[in-house]
Coordinates of C-alpha atoms in Angstrom, one line a residue:
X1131 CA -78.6 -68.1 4.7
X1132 CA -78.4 -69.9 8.4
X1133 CA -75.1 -69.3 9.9
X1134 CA -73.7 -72.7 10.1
X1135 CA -71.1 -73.8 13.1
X1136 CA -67.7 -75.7 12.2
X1137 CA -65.5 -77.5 15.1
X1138 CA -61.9 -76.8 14.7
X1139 CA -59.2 -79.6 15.5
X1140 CA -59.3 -78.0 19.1
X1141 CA -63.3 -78.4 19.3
X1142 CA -63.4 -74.4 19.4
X1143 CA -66.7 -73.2 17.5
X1144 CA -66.9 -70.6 15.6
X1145 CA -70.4 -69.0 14.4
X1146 CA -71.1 -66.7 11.0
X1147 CA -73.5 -64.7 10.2
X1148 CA -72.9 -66.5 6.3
X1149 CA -72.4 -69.9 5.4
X1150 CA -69.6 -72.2 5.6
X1151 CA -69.2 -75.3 3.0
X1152 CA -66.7 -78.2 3.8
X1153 CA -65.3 -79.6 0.6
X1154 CA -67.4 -82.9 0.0
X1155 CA -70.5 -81.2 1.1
X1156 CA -73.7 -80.5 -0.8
X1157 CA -73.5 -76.9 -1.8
X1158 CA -69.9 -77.0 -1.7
X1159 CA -68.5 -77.0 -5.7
X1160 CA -71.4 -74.5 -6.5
X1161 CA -69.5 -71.8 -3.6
X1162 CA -66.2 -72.5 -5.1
X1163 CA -67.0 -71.4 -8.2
X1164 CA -69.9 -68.8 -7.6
X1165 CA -69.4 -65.4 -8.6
X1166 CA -66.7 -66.0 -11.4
X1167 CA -67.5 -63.6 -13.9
X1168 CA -65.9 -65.8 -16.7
X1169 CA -66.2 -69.5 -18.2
X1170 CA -62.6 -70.3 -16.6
X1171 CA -62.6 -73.0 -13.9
X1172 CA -59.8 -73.9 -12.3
X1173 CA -59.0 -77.3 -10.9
X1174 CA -58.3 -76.2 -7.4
X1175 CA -60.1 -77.3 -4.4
X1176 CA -60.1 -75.3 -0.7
X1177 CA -60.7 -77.1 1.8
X1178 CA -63.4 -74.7 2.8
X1179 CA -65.2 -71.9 1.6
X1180 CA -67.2 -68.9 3.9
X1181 CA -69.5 -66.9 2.2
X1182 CA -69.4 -63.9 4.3
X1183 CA -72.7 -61.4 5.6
X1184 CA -70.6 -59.1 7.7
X1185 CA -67.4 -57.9 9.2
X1186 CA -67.9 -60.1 12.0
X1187 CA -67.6 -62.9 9.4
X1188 CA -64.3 -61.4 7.8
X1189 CA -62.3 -61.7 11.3
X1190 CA -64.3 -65.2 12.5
X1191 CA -63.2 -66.4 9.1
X1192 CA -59.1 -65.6 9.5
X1193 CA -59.3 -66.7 13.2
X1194 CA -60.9 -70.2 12.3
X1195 CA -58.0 -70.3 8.9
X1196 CA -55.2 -70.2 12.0
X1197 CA -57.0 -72.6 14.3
X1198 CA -57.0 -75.2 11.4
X1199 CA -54.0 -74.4 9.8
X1200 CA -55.7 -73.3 6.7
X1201 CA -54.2 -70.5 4.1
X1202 CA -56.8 -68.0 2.8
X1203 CA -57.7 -66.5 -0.4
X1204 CA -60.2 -63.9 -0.9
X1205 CA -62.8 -63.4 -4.0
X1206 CA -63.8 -59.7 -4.4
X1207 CA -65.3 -59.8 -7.6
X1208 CA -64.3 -62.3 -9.5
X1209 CA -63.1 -61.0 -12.5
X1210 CA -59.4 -62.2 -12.0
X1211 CA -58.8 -64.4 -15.3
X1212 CA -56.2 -67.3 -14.2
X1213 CA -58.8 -67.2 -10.6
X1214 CA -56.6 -66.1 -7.8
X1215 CA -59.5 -66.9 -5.2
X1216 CA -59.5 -70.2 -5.8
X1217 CA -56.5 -72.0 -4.7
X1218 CA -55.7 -75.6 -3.4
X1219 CA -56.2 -76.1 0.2
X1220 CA -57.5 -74.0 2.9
X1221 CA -60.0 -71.7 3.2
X1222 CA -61.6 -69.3 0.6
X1223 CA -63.2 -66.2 2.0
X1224 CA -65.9 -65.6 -0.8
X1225 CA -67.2 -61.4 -0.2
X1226 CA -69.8 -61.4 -1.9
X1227 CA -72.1 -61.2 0.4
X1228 CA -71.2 -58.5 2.4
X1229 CA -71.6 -55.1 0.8
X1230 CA -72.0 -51.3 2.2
X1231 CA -70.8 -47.9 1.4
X1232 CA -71.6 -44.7 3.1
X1233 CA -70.3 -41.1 2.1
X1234 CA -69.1 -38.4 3.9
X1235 CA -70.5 -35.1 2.3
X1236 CA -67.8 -33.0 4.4
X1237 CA -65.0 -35.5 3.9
X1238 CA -66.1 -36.3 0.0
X1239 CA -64.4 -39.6 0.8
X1240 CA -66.8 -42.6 0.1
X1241 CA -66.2 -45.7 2.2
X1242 CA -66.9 -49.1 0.7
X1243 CA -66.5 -52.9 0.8
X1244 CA -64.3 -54.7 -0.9
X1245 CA -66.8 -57.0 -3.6
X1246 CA -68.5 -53.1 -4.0
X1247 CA -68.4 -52.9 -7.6
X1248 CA -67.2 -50.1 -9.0
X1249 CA -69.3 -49.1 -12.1
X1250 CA -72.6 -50.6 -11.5
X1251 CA -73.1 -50.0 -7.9
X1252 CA -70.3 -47.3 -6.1
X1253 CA -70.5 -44.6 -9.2
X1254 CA -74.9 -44.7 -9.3
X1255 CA -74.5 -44.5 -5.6
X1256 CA -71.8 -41.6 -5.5
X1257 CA -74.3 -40.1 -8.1
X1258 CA -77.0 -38.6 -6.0
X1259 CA -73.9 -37.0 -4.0
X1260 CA -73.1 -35.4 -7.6
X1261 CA -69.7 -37.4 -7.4
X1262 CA -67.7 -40.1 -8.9
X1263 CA -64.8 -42.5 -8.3
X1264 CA -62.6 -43.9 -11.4
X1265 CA -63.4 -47.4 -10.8
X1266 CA -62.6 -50.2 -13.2
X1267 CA -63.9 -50.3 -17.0
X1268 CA -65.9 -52.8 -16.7
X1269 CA -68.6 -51.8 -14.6
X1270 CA -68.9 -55.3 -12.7
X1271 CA -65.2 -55.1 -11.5
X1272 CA -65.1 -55.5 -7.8
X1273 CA -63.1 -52.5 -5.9
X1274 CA -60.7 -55.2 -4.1
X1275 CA -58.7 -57.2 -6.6
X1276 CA -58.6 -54.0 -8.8
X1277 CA -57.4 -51.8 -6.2
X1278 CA -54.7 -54.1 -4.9
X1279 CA -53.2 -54.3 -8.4
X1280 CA -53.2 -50.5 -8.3
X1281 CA -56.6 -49.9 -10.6
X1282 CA -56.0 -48.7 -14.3
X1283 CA -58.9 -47.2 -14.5
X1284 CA -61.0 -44.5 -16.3
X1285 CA -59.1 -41.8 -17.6
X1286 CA -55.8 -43.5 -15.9
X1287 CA -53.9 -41.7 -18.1
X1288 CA -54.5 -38.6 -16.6
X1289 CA -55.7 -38.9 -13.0
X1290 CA -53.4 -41.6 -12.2
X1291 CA -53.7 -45.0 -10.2
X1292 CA -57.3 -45.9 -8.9
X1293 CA -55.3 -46.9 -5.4
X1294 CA -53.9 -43.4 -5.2
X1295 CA -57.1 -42.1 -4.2
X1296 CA -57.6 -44.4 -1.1
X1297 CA -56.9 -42.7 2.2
X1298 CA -57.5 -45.4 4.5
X1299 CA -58.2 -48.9 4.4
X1300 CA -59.6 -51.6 7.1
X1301 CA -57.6 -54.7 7.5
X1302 CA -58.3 -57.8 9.2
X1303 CA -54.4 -59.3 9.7
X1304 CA -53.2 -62.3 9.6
X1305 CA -53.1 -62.3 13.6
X1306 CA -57.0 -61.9 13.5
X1307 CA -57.9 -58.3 14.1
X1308 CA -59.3 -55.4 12.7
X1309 CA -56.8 -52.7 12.0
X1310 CA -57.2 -49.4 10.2
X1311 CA -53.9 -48.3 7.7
X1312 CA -53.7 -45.5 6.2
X1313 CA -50.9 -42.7 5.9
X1314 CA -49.9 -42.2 9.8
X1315 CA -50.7 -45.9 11.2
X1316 CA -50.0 -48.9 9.9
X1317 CA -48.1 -47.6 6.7
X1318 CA -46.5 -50.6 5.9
X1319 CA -50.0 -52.6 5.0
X1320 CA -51.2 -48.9 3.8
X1321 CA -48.3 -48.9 0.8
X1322 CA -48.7 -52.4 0.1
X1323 CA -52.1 -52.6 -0.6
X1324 CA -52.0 -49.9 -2.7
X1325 CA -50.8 -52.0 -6.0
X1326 CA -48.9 -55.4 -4.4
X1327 CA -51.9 -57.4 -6.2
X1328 CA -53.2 -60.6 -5.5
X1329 CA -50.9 -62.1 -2.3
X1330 CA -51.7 -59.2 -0.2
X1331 CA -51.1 -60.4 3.7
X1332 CA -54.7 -59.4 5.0
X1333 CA -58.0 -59.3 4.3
X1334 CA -59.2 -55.7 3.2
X1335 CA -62.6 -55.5 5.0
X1336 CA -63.1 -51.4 3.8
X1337 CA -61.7 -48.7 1.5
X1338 CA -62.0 -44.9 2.4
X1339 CA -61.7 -43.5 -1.1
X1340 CA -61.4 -40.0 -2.3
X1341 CA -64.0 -38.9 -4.5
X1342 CA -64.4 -36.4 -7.6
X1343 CA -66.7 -34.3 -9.1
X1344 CA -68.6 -35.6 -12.1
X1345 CA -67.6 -33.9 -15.0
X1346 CA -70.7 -33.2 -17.7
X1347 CA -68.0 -32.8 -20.7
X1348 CA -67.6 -36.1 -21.6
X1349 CA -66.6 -36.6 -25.6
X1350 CA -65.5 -39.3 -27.4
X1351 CA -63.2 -39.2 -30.6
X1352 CA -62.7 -42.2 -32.9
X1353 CA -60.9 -43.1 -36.0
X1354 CA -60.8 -46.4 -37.8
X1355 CA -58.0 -47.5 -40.4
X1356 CA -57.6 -50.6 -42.3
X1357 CA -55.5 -52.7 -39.6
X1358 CA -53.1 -52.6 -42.7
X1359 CA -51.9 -49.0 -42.1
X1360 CA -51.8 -49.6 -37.9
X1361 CA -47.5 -49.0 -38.3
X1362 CA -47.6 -45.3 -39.5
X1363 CA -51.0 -44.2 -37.6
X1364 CA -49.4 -46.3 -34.2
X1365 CA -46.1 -44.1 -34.6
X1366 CA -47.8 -40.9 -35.2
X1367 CA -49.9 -41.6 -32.2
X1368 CA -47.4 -42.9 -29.8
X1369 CA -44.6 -39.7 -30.8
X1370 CA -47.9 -36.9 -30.3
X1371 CA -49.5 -38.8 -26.6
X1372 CA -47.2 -36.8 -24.8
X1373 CA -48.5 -33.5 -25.8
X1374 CA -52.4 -34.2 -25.4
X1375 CA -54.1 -33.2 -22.6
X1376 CA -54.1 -35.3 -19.6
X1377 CA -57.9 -34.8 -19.6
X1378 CA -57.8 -37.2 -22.4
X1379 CA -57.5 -41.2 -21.8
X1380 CA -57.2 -42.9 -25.0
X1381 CA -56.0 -45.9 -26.6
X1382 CA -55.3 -47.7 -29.3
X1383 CA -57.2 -51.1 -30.4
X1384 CA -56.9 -53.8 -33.3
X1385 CA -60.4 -55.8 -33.4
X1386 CA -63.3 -56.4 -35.8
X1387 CA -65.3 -52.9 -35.8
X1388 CA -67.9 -52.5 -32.6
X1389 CA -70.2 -51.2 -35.5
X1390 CA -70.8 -51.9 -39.2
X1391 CA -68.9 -49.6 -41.0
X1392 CA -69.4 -48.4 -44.2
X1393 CA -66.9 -49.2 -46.8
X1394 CA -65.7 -52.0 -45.0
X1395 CA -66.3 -55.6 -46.2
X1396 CA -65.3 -57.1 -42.7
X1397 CA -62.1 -58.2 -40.4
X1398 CA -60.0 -56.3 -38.2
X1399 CA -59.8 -52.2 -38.2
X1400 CA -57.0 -50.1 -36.1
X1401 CA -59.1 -47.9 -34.1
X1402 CA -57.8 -45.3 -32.4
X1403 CA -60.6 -44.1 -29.3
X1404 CA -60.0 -41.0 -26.8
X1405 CA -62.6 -40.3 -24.2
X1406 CA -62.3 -36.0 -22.6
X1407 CA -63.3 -35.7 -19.3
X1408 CA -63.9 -32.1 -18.7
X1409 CA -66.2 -29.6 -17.5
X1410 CA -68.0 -28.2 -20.8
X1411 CA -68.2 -29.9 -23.7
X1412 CA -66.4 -27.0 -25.4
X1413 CA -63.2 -27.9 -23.6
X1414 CA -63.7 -31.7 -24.7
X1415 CA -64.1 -30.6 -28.0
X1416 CA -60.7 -28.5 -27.4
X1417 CA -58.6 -31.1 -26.0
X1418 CA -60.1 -33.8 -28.5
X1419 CA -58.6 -31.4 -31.4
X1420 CA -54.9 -32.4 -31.7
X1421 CA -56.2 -36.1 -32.8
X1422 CA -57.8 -34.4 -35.8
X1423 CA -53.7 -33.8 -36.8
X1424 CA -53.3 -37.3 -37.7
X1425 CA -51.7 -37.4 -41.3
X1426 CA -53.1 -40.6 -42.1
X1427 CA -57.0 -39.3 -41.5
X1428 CA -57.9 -39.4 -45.5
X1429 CA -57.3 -43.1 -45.2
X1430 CA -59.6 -43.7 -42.0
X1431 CA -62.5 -45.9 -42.7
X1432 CA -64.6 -44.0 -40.0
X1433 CA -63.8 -40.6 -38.2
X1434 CA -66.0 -39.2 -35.2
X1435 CA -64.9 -36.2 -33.7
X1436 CA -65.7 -35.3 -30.3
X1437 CA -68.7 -36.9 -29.8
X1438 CA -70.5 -36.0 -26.7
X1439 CA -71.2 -39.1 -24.3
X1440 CA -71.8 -39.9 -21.1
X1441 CA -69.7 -42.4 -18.4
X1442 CA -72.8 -44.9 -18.1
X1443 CA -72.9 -44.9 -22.1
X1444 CA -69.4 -46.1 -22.2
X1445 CA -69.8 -48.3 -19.2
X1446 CA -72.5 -50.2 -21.2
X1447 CA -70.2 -50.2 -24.3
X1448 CA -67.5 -51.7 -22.6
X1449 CA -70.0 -54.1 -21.1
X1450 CA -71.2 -55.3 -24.1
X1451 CA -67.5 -56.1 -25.1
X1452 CA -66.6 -58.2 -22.9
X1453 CA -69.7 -60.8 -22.5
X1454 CA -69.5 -62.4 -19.1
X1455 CA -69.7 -66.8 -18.8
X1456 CA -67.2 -67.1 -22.3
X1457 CA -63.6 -68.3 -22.1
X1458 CA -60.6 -65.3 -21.4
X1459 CA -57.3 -65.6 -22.2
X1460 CA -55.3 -62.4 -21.1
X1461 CA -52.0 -61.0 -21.5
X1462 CA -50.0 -57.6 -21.4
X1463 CA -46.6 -56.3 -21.3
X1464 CA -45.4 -52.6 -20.3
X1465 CA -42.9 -52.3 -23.0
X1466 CA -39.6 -50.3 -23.6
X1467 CA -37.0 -49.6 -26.4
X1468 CA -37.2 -48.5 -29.9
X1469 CA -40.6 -47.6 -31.1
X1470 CA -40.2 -48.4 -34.8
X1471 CA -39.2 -52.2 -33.6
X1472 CA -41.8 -52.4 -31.2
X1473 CA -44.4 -51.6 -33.1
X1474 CA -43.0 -54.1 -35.7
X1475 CA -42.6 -56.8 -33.0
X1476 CA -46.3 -56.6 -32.2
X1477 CA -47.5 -57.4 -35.9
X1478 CA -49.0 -60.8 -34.8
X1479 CA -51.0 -59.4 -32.4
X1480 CA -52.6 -56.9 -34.4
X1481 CA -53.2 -58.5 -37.2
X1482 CA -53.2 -62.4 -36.9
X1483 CA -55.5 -62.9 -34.4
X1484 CA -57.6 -66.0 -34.5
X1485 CA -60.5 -66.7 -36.3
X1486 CA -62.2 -68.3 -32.8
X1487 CA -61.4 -65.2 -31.1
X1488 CA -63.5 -62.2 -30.6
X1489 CA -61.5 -60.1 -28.9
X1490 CA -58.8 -57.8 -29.2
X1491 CA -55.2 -56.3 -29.1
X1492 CA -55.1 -53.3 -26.8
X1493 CA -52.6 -50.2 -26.5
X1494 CA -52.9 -48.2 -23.3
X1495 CA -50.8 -45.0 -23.0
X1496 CA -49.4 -43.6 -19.6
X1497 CA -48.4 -40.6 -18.9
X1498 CA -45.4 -40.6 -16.4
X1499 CA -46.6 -39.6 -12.5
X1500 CA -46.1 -36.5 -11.5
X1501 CA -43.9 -35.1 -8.1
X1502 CA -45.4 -35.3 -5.5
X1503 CA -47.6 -38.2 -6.1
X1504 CA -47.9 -41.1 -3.4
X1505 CA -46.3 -43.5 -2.4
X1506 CA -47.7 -46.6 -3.4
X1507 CA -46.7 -50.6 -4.4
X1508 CA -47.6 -50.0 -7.7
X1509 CA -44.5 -48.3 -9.9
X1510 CA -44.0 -50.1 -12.4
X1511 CA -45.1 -48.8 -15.9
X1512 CA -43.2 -47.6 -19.1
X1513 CA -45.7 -44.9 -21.5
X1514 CA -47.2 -48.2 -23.4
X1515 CA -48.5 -51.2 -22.4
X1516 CA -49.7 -53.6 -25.0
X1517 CA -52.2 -56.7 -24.7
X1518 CA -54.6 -58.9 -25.9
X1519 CA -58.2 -60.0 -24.6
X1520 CA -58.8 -64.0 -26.4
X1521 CA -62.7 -64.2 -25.7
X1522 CA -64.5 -67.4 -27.3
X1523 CA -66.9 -70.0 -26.3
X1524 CA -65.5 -73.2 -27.3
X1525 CA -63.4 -75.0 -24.4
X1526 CA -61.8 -77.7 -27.2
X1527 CA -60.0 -74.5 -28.7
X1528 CA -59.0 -72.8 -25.7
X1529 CA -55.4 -74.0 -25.6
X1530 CA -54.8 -73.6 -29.1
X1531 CA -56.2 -69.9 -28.3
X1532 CA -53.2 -69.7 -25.5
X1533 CA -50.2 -71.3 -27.3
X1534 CA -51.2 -68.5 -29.7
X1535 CA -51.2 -65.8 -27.2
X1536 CA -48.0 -66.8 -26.0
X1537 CA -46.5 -66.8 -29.2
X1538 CA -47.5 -63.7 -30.2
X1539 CA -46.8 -61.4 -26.6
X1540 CA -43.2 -63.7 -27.2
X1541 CA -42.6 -61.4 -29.7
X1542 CA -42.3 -58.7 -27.7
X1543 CA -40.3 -60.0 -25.3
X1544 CA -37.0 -58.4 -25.8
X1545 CA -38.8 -54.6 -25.1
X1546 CA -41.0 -55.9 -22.0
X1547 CA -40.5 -54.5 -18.8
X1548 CA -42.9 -56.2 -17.0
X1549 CA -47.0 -56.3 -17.1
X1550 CA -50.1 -55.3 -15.4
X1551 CA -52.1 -57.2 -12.7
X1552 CA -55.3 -57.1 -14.1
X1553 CA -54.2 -58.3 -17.5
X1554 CA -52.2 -61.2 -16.5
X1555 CA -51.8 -64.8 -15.5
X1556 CA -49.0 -66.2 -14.0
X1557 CA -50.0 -69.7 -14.3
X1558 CA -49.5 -69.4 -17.9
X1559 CA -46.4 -66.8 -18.5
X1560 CA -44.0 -65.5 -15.8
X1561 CA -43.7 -61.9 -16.3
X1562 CA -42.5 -59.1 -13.7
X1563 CA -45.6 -57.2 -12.1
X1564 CA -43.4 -55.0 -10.0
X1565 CA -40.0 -53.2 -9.6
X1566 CA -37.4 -55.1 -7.8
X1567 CA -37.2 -52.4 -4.9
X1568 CA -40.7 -52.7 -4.6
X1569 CA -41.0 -57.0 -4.3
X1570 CA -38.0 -57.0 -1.7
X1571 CA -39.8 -54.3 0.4
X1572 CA -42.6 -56.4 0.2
X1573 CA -41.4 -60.0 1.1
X1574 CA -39.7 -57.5 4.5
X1575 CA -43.6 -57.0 5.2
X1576 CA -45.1 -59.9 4.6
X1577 CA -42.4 -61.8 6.7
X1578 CA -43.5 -59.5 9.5
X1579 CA -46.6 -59.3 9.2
X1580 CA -47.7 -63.3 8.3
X1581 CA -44.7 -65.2 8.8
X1582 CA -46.6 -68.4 9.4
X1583 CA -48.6 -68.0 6.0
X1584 CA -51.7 -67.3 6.8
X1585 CA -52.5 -66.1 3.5
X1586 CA -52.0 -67.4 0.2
X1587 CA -49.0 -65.6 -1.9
X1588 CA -48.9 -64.9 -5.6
X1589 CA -50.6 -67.2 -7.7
X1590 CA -48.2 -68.7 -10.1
X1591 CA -46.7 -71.7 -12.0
X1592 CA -44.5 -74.2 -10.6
X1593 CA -42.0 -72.5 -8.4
X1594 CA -44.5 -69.8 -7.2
X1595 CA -44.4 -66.1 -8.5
X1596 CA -41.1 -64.7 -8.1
X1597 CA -41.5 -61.3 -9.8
X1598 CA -39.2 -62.2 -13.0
X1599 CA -39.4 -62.3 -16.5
X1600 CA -39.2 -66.3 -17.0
X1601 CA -37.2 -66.0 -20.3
X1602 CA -34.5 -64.0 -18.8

């Protein structure tokens, strides 16, 4: 597209490579709301919205936001559910656009952009190199959004947060230049992008990303029980997690089953799924073996053990789980207490869920980080986080859908800690999404480095975010 000039209040002009739309404008509404992944639209206007080509654009972009007296939000890749890109007032840099990765064969770091997207274009990319990044599970997921929030990504359980494997990252600050951060410059921005989520003070032009080898022993394990029995099988599961491999990232899920299974007349099964990531498939088979302990397994609707897969199999899976243009309703909560009442307290989730709903009630399990790990934004996180995905396609049922949701994570209120970026929306629920040590370090750098505001903070309710638990 044409770049297209804009006069600022001073009669400056400022020229992009992309395209600018004024609110008002022809072409306008259609940029606010391109590239989200999901049916939600919120009723938020910018004032403006740049469609960036190019790096040049990135920096034009914040220097025009200061001239006007504009805020900025940034859209990666549009999967954030309550829409943190779009915001009232100001200027929405949309990075779509603007896309390029290179790789460094000596390095093994891979350098993208931020609206990269980390399953269907970064890992077939990375693949001619024979390596591979653990990007979000969806494939569509931009890099930026899910990096900020710290990235639970594929085998989290075992290799950690996404964000710990960026080494560097390109900044365009709130003063208008391009900066590198990384460990020894700029370490301030470098820790706080690593996990401080969506009210990041910059604009993150460019990872540098560490890299792994792909790993040919990929397996998959599954059991399904009648959702009935999901109490005993959650307990044995939760009590053995620790001793499994952390080659293993698995999880728990209550949903209708992915496949017709036999012997089952319909409704909701307790699946339990584990994906190995090793070199042979002999040692996925190996590290797949203590699920096959399970005490509840004659009662399993469905057992497959060790299954061998590949990553793009499961990418497509995953893809065909979560349909893009329907309605999401999200919610999580890193919980903490006694397990037996826990797992009681999240009986609504797992087994009442509504009959408009296709999703699902998820159970992640987290392995604690080891010494030495980095220091990042993102540290907070108990061994279990549970959630729930609300996907439908009927807008006249979509608050009845929420008022459910809340209800039902309510429940497990008095054991949550907090909750993760990516399954969140603090429009809807106030929940923590960091430690306290961690949000007043923060609000240090973000005084420093943008004290006039140049970008957007949290998105939250009324009150803005504030990094509690509202019913506290």
């Amino acid at each position: 597209m044409p770049g297209k000039p804009i006069s600022t209040s001073q009669d400056a002009i400022t020229d992009f490579t992309g395209q600018i739309f004024l609110r008002g404008e022809p072409g306008y509404e259609e940029a606010r709301t391109d590239r989200i992944w999901h049916a939600n639209r919120p009723d938020r206007f910018p004032e403006a919205v740049l469609l960036a080509k190019s790096e040049a654009d990135l920096v034009n972009g914040v220097r025009l936001a200061r001239q006007k007296g504009w805020s900025i939000a940034v859209r990666s890749g549009g999967h954030s559910f309550p829409v943190w890109s779009v915001r009232d007032s100001g200027l929405l840099i949309d990075l779509g656009g603007y896309k390029e990765m290179s790789y460094d064969a000596g390095s093994q770091i891979v350098t993208a952009t931020s609206a990269i997207k980390g399953g269907d274009e970064l890992n077939p990319y990375l693949k001619q190199f024979g390596r591979y990044f653990g990007a979000g599970g969806c494939p569509s997921v931009g890099l930026g959004g899910f990096l900020l929030q710290g990235g639970m990504g594929w085998n989290f359980r075992g290799w950690g947060y996404a964000c710990e494997q960026v080494v560097a990252i390109d900044i365009v600050t709130a003063d208008g230049e391009l900066i590198r951060a990384d460990e020894n410059q700029n370490t301030d921005l470098f820790w706080a992008a690593r996990g401080i989520g969506p009210g990041f003070c910059g604009l993150i032009s460019r990872f540098h990303l560490k890299t792994r080898p792909i790993t040919n022993g990929v397996a998959v394990s599954m059991q399904a029980y009648p959702v009935e029995r999901y109490e005993d099988v959650l307990q044995w599961l939760w009590d053995k997690h620790p001793d499994i491999s952390d080659k293993v990232y698995f999880n728990a899920v209550s949903a209708p089953p992915p496949i017709p299974l036999p012997d089952h007349d319909g409704g909701l099964v307790f699946m339990i799924w584990a994906c190995a990531f090793c070199d042979t498939q002999e040692e996925a088979a190996e590290v797949l073996a203590p699920l096959k302990e399970c005490p509840y397994r004659a009662d399993a609707i469905m057992i497959s053990d060790a299954q061998p897969t590949t990553l793009p199999e499961q990418l497509s899976l995953v893809d065909q789980l979560h349909p893009a243009g329907l309605f999401y309703k999200v919610d999580s909560a890193w919980v903490d207490g006694p397990q037996r009442d826990i797992i009681k307290a999240m009986r609504t989730l797992v087994m009442d869920r509504q009959p408009e709903d296709t999703g699902y009630t998820f159970l992640i399990f987290r392995l604690p980080r080891p010494d030495g790990a980095p220091d990042i934004a993102m540290d907070l996180g108990t061994d279990l986080c549970v959630g729930a995905y609300i996907i439908h396609e009927d807008e006249a049922v979509d608050k009845k859908l929420r008022d459910w949701l809340r209800g039902a994570m309510g429940e497990l209120e008095p054991y949550t800690v907090g909750q993760n970026w990516g399954d969140s929306d603090q429009t809807f629920r106030e929940v923590k999404c960091l430690t306290d040590e961690t949000w007043t370090r923060y609000q240090k750098i973000r005084a420093a480095r943008d004290p006039e505001g140049v970008f957007h903070a949290h998105l939250a309710g009324q009150g803005g975010f504030q990094n509690r638990n509202g019913w506290e």
